[in-house]
Amino acid sequence: MKKHNFSAGPCILPQEVFKEASQAVLDFNNSGLSILEISHRSKDFVDVMEEARSLALELLGLEGKGYKALFLQGGASTQFLMTAYNLLQTKAGYLNTGAWSDKALKEAKFFGEIVEVASSKDSNFNFIPKGFDIPNDLDYLHLTSNNTIYGTQLKEFPSANAPLVCDMSSDIFSRQLDFSKFSIIYAGAQKNMGPAGATLVIIKEDILGKIERQIPSILDYQVHISKGSMFNTPPVYSVYVSMLTMRWLKKLGGIAAIEELNEKKSKLIYSEIDLNPLFQGFATKEDRSNMNATFTLVNEDLKETFDTMWKEAEINGINGHRSIGGYRASMYNAMTLESVATLVDVMGDLERKA
């Protein structure tokens, strides 16, 4: 029996993607070779890379608008470094809303002055700061759209007199936005796209080439663009599964269709958190993430009972991050409404037994 997988990442992927990807491990495109052993320079994989990059721009509504899509390595953590290396000449702004934006900020300090425009760190990142001032002389403003650990999500994005750079690792392709507002979007694959190993980077080309420092080739966006994401050996399997996942999303009806499902899932679990007296949410209500619902037991004496109940229901991966404890239900695009309902039923059963 397939478990209800609420893991924060690596995480759930669509079953039809698993099936097609598993067949490709044995024989890719009837080539007699596995996807794990084909040359990344072969036509079969070049076609995969081109389709993956094209699908990313299509789903985000950025085709023909001066953007390039790249699949790189090193996760979002390498993008903390690359964005600053390629864009930061004198000063950049960072909105600090969680552990990952905090790390991004620290990496950028190697390249110039960093302005922390606002932070919720003093409240253990349980809300998104609002109404803050943004300096007019920034090289860029960096945001993190969704915070997996704390279960918060930006619902509105600030306007700035600077390019917007956004880490969308944990909510890419999950909701409709005007993606043309952003100059760089980056996202690790292991939440809504595919297995760990690939990082999608969307770049508006005209923001590049404006800094004076020399950039090592492997960290230079312009090099990767010129080589079509093939400057070094790409993570073939991760790119392939990401392509399959984007195909699946397009077939469903794209981001508009999946956003509707994601709203239903989040409403279902947050309603239970708010109505069930045994639980309380961690994040401020107006900033709650549709991807990661964080909550705790009001009475920790019930923890052993609750843990036994959700495990018996074949639920996996809802333990909260060690920094805040409690529970975290990650509901990425491939999570079904039925799986969320299963968790909600267990929470309701606990109330009836208590």
JSON list of C-alpha atoms in Angstrom, two decimals, residues 5 50 69 76 82 102-103 159 164 178 200 207 223 229 263 281 293 299 312-313 315 321 330 334 337 344:
[
{"chain": "A", "resi": 5, "resn": "ASN", "atom": "CA", "xyz": [3.41, 11.03, 2.05]},
{"chain": "A", "resi": 50, "resn": "GLU", "atom": "CA", "xyz": [14.92, 21.44, -24.25]},
{"chain": "A", "resi": 69, "resn": "ALA", "atom": "CA", "xyz": [15.24, 28.56, -18.05]},
{"chain": "A", "resi": 76, "resn": "ALA", "atom": "CA", "xyz": [18.91, 26.42, -3.78]},
{"chain": "A", "resi": 82, "resn": "MET", "atom": "CA", "xyz": [25.15, 32.62, -7.55]},
{"chain": "A", "resi": 102, "resn": "ASP", "atom": "CA", "xyz": [18.64, 33.76, 6.64]},
{"chain": "A", "resi": 103, "resn": "LYS", "atom": "CA", "xyz": [21.24, 31.54, 4.96]},
{"chain": "A", "resi": 159, "resn": "SER", "atom": "CA", "xyz": [7.16, 46.47, -5.23]},
{"chain": "A", "resi": 164, "resn": "LEU", "atom": "CA", "xyz": [13.18, 40.96, -7.61]},
{"chain": "A", "resi": 178, "resn": "ASP", "atom": "CA", "xyz": [2.55, 37.50, -12.34]},
{"chain": "A", "resi": 200, "resn": "LEU", "atom": "CA", "xyz": [15.37, 25.26, -11.88]},
{"chain": "A", "resi": 207, "resn": "ILE", "atom": "CA", "xyz": [19.76, 41.89, -15.85]},
{"chain": "A", "resi": 223, "resn": "VAL", "atom": "CA", "xyz": [27.89, 30.73, -19.34]},
{"chain": "A", "resi": 229, "resn": "SER", "atom": "CA", "xyz": [22.36, 24.05, -19.25]},
{"chain": "A", "resi": 263, "resn": "GLU", "atom": "CA", "xyz": [-6.68, 25.75, -1.98]},
{"chain": "A", "resi": 281, "resn": "GLY", "atom": "CA", "xyz": [-1.47, 26.36, 14.33]},
{"chain": "A", "resi": 293, "resn": "ALA", "atom": "CA", "xyz": [0.72, 23.36, 7.42]},
{"chain": "A", "resi": 299, "resn": "ASN", "atom": "CA", "xyz": [-1.58, 18.80, 25.34]},
{"chain": "A", "resi": 312, "resn": "GLU", "atom": "CA", "xyz": [-1.53, 3.16, 11.71]},
{"chain": "A", "resi": 313, "resn": "ALA", "atom": "CA", "xyz": [-3.36, 5.21, 9.06]},
{"chain": "A", "resi": 315, "resn": "ILE", "atom": "CA", "xyz": [0.62, 8.47, 7.06]},
{"chain": "A", "resi": 321, "resn": "HIS", "atom": "CA", "xyz": [11.14, 20.43, 11.97]},
{"chain": "A", "resi": 330, "resn": "SER", "atom": "CA", "xyz": [3.48, 19.24, 3.44]},
{"chain": "A", "resi": 334, "resn": "ALA", "atom": "CA", "xyz": [0.97, 15.79, -6.19]},
{"chain": "A", "resi": 337, "resn": "LEU", "atom": "CA", "xyz": [-7.24, 15.72, -1.37]},
{"chain": "A", "resi": 344, "resn": "VAL", "atom": "CA", "xyz": [-7.90, 15.26, 9.08]}
]
